[in-house]
Amino acid sequence: DAKTTQPNSMESNEEEPVHLPCNHSTISGTDYIHWYRQLPSQGPEYVIHGLTSNVNNRMASLAIAEDRKSSTLILHRATLRDAAVYYCILRTAQGGSEKLVFGKGTKLTVNP
Amino acid sequence: NAGVTQTPKFRVLKTGQSMTLLCAQDMNHEYMYWYRQDPGMGLRLIHYSVGEGTTAKGEVPDGYNVSRLKKQNFLLGLESAAPSQTSVYFCASSYSVAGTEAFFGQGTRLTVV
């Protein structure tokens, strides 16, 4: 399985943008980039995903590098409720996408 | 729409006891997963299933068994619980398409004493 690398932790101030990086240098052409987050004492929740193009939804934006070897999750205005562990994972469309393997993620701290 | 429901939410077991955790989803998803999460750690995949009647091992399968007799249910069994299995267990489900999201339950906190 292709692996992802994320910083262990990041810090931000409330109402400022946050850019969470993820490296996936061994990504294949059929791998989707997914982001999930886990709030304290809760199960993970889906944030966003993409294949090649940048994506926007109500929660965040996903910027994918042209070579697809890295991506950035963008929270446009961080709130205290965005404090969570953010996971970047790859789901392959080749040979089935059955495995959903998580790394250690990035712990985001949001300061008031 | 209940999504993914885990039963029970909390449990305390004595070493050597057995128990079954139930995961139920009402979204007609093909794929289902069981994870464990230890304090300060990420999620580790225990077992997963790509459809009714099929299961496969994940990263940390030892000490656990699973069954998927019905598409909507995925059971995780501990035959002889050990203190090392004290953890929070999460279940998830998704469609069999890489470009779709997975949904997670709220977790089961298991303590083995």
Coordinates of C-alpha atoms in Angstrom, one line a residue:
Chain A
D1 CA 0.0 0.0 0.0
A2 CA 1.2 3.5 -0.8
K3 CA 2.2 5.4 2.3
T4 CA 1.6 8.9 3.5
T5 CA 3.7 11.2 5.6
Q6 CA 2.3 14.0 7.8
P7 CA 3.8 16.2 10.5
N8 CA 3.0 15.0 14.0
S9 CA 1.5 18.3 15.1
M10 CA 0.6 21.8 14.0
E11 CA -0.7 24.9 15.7
S12 CA -2.9 27.6 14.4
N13 CA -4.8 30.6 15.7
E14 CA -8.5 30.9 15.6
E15 CA -10.0 32.5 12.4
E16 CA -6.7 32.1 10.5
P17 CA -6.2 29.7 7.6
V18 CA -4.5 26.4 8.2
H19 CA -2.6 24.4 5.7
L20 CA -2.0 20.7 6.6
P21 CA 0.5 19.0 4.3
C22 CA 0.7 15.4 3.3
N23 CA 3.4 13.6 1.3
H24 CA 2.6 10.5 -0.8
S25 CA 5.5 10.1 -3.1
T26 CA 4.7 6.5 -4.1
I27 CA 1.1 7.3 -5.1
S28 CA -0.2 5.5 -8.1
G29 CA -2.4 6.9 -10.9
T30 CA -5.5 5.3 -9.5
D31 CA -5.1 6.3 -5.9
Y32 CA -7.6 8.7 -4.4
I33 CA -6.4 11.1 -1.7
H34 CA -8.7 11.1 1.3
W35 CA -8.7 13.2 4.4
Y36 CA -10.4 12.3 7.7
R37 CA -10.4 14.0 11.1
Q38 CA -11.0 12.7 14.5
L39 CA -12.3 15.1 17.2
P40 CA -11.5 14.2 20.8
S41 CA -13.3 11.1 22.0
Q42 CA -15.1 10.6 18.7
G43 CA -14.8 8.4 15.7
P44 CA -13.1 9.7 12.6
E45 CA -15.2 11.7 10.2
Y46 CA -14.7 12.2 6.5
V47 CA -13.5 15.7 5.4
I48 CA -12.7 15.6 1.7
H49 CA -11.2 13.5 -1.1
G50 CA -9.8 14.0 -4.6
L51 CA -8.0 12.3 -7.4
T52 CA -6.2 14.9 -9.6
S53 CA -8.0 18.3 -9.4
N54 CA -8.3 20.6 -6.4
V55 CA -11.6 20.1 -4.5
N56 CA -13.7 22.3 -2.3
N57 CA -16.6 21.5 0.0
R58 CA -18.3 23.1 3.0
M59 CA -15.6 21.9 5.4
A60 CA -12.3 22.4 3.6
S61 CA -10.4 22.6 0.4
L62 CA -7.9 20.0 -1.0
A63 CA -5.0 21.2 -3.1
I64 CA -3.2 18.4 -5.0
A65 CA 0.2 18.9 -6.4
E66 CA 0.6 18.6 -10.2
D67 CA 2.7 15.5 -9.8
R68 CA 0.3 14.2 -7.1
K69 CA 3.1 13.4 -4.8
S70 CA 1.8 15.7 -2.2
S71 CA -1.4 17.4 -1.1
T72 CA -2.6 20.1 1.3
L73 CA -5.8 20.2 3.3
I74 CA -6.8 23.8 3.7
L75 CA -9.1 25.0 6.5
H76 CA -10.0 28.6 5.5
R77 CA -10.8 29.9 8.9
A78 CA -9.9 27.7 11.8
T79 CA -12.3 27.5 14.7
L80 CA -11.8 25.9 18.1
R81 CA -14.0 23.0 16.9
D82 CA -11.4 22.2 14.2
A83 CA -8.9 21.0 16.9
A84 CA -8.5 17.4 16.0
V85 CA -6.2 14.8 14.5
Y86 CA -6.2 15.0 10.7
Y87 CA -5.4 11.8 8.7
C88 CA -4.4 11.8 5.1
I89 CA -4.9 8.3 3.5
L90 CA -4.8 6.8 0.0
R91 CA -7.5 4.6 -1.4
T92 CA -6.6 2.6 -4.4
A93 CA -9.1 2.0 -7.2
Q94 CA -6.9 -0.7 -8.7
G95 CA -7.4 -4.2 -7.5
G96 CA -10.2 -3.0 -5.2
S97 CA -10.2 -0.2 -2.7
E98 CA -10.9 -2.5 0.3
K99 CA -8.0 -1.5 2.5
L100 CA -8.4 1.7 4.5
V101 CA -5.1 2.1 6.4
F102 CA -4.5 5.1 8.7
G103 CA -1.1 6.6 9.7
K104 CA -0.6 8.6 12.8
G105 CA -2.0 11.8 11.4
T106 CA -1.4 15.5 12.4
K107 CA -2.7 16.8 15.7
L108 CA -4.0 20.3 15.1
T109 CA -4.2 22.7 18.0
V110 CA -6.2 25.9 17.5
N111 CA -5.4 28.7 19.9
P112 CA -8.1 31.2 20.8
Chain B
N1 CA -30.6 7.3 9.0
A2 CA -28.5 5.7 11.8
G3 CA -25.3 5.3 9.8
V4 CA -22.8 3.0 11.7
T5 CA -23.9 1.8 15.1
Q6 CA -21.6 0.0 17.5
T7 CA -22.7 -2.1 20.4
P8 CA -21.8 -1.9 23.3
K9 CA -20.3 1.5 23.9
F10 CA -18.4 0.4 27.0
R11 CA -17.4 -2.9 28.5
V12 CA -15.1 -4.2 31.2
L13 CA -13.9 -7.8 30.9
K14 CA -11.8 -10.0 33.0
T15 CA -8.7 -11.7 31.5
G16 CA -9.8 -14.8 29.7
Q17 CA -13.4 -13.9 29.2
S18 CA -14.9 -13.7 25.7
M19 CA -17.1 -11.2 24.1
T20 CA -18.5 -10.0 20.8
L21 CA -18.7 -6.5 19.5
L22 CA -21.4 -5.7 17.0
C23 CA -21.2 -3.2 14.2
A24 CA -24.3 -2.5 12.2
Q25 CA -24.7 -0.2 9.1
D26 CA -27.8 0.7 7.2
M27 CA -26.3 2.2 4.1
N28 CA -26.0 -1.1 2.1
H29 CA -22.2 -0.7 2.1
E30 CA -20.1 -3.6 0.8
Y31 CA -17.0 -2.9 2.8
M32 CA -16.7 -3.0 6.6
Y33 CA -13.7 -2.6 8.9
W34 CA -12.7 -3.0 12.5
Y35 CA -10.0 -0.9 14.0
R36 CA -8.4 -0.5 17.4
Q37 CA -7.0 2.8 18.8
D38 CA -4.6 2.9 21.7
P39 CA -4.0 6.1 23.7
G40 CA -2.1 8.7 21.6
M41 CA -2.0 6.4 18.6
G42 CA -3.6 6.3 15.2
L43 CA -6.1 3.6 14.1
R44 CA -4.8 0.2 13.3
L45 CA -6.8 -2.1 11.1
I46 CA -7.7 -5.4 12.7
H47 CA -9.9 -7.2 10.1
Y48 CA -12.0 -6.1 7.2
S49 CA -14.7 -7.5 4.9
V50 CA -15.4 -6.8 1.3
G51 CA -18.8 -8.5 1.3
E52 CA -21.2 -10.9 3.0
G53 CA -19.5 -14.1 3.9
T54 CA -15.9 -12.8 3.3
T55 CA -13.3 -11.5 5.8
A56 CA -9.6 -10.7 5.6
K57 CA -6.8 -9.9 8.0
G58 CA -5.6 -6.4 8.6
E59 CA -2.5 -5.1 10.3
V60 CA -3.1 -6.5 13.8
P61 CA -5.5 -9.5 13.6
D62 CA -4.0 -11.8 16.3
G63 CA -6.4 -12.5 19.2
Y64 CA -9.5 -11.5 17.2
N65 CA -12.0 -13.2 15.0
V66 CA -14.7 -11.7 12.8
S67 CA -17.8 -12.8 10.9
R68 CA -20.0 -11.2 8.3
L69 CA -23.0 -13.4 8.0
K70 CA -25.3 -10.5 6.9
K71 CA -24.3 -7.6 4.8
Q72 CA -25.3 -5.0 7.3
N73 CA -23.5 -6.6 10.3
F74 CA -19.8 -7.1 11.1
L75 CA -19.0 -8.9 14.4
L76 CA -15.6 -8.7 16.2
G77 CA -14.9 -11.5 18.7
L78 CA -12.4 -11.8 21.4
E79 CA -12.2 -15.5 22.4
S80 CA -9.9 -15.0 25.5
A81 CA -9.4 -11.4 26.4
A82 CA -6.0 -10.1 27.5
P83 CA -5.1 -6.8 29.1
S84 CA -3.2 -5.9 25.9
Q85 CA -6.6 -5.8 24.1
T86 CA -7.7 -2.8 26.3
S87 CA -8.4 -0.2 23.7
V88 CA -11.1 1.8 21.9
Y89 CA -12.5 -0.1 18.9
F90 CA -14.0 1.6 15.9
C91 CA -16.0 0.1 13.1
A92 CA -16.4 1.7 9.7
S93 CA -18.2 0.9 6.4
S94 CA -18.0 2.2 2.8
Y95 CA -19.0 1.4 -0.7
S96 CA -16.6 -0.5 -2.8
V97 CA -15.4 2.5 -4.7
A98 CA -12.2 4.3 -3.9
G99 CA -13.8 7.7 -4.6
T100 CA -16.4 7.4 -1.8
E101 CA -16.2 8.2 1.9
A102 CA -16.1 5.8 4.8
F103 CA -18.4 6.2 7.8
F104 CA -17.3 5.4 11.3
G105 CA -19.1 4.4 14.5
Q106 CA -18.6 6.2 17.8
G107 CA -16.4 3.5 19.2
T108 CA -16.5 0.9 21.9
R109 CA -14.2 1.4 24.9
L110 CA -13.0 -2.0 26.2
T111 CA -11.1 -2.5 29.4
V112 CA -9.6 -5.9 30.2
V113 CA -8.6 -6.3 33.8

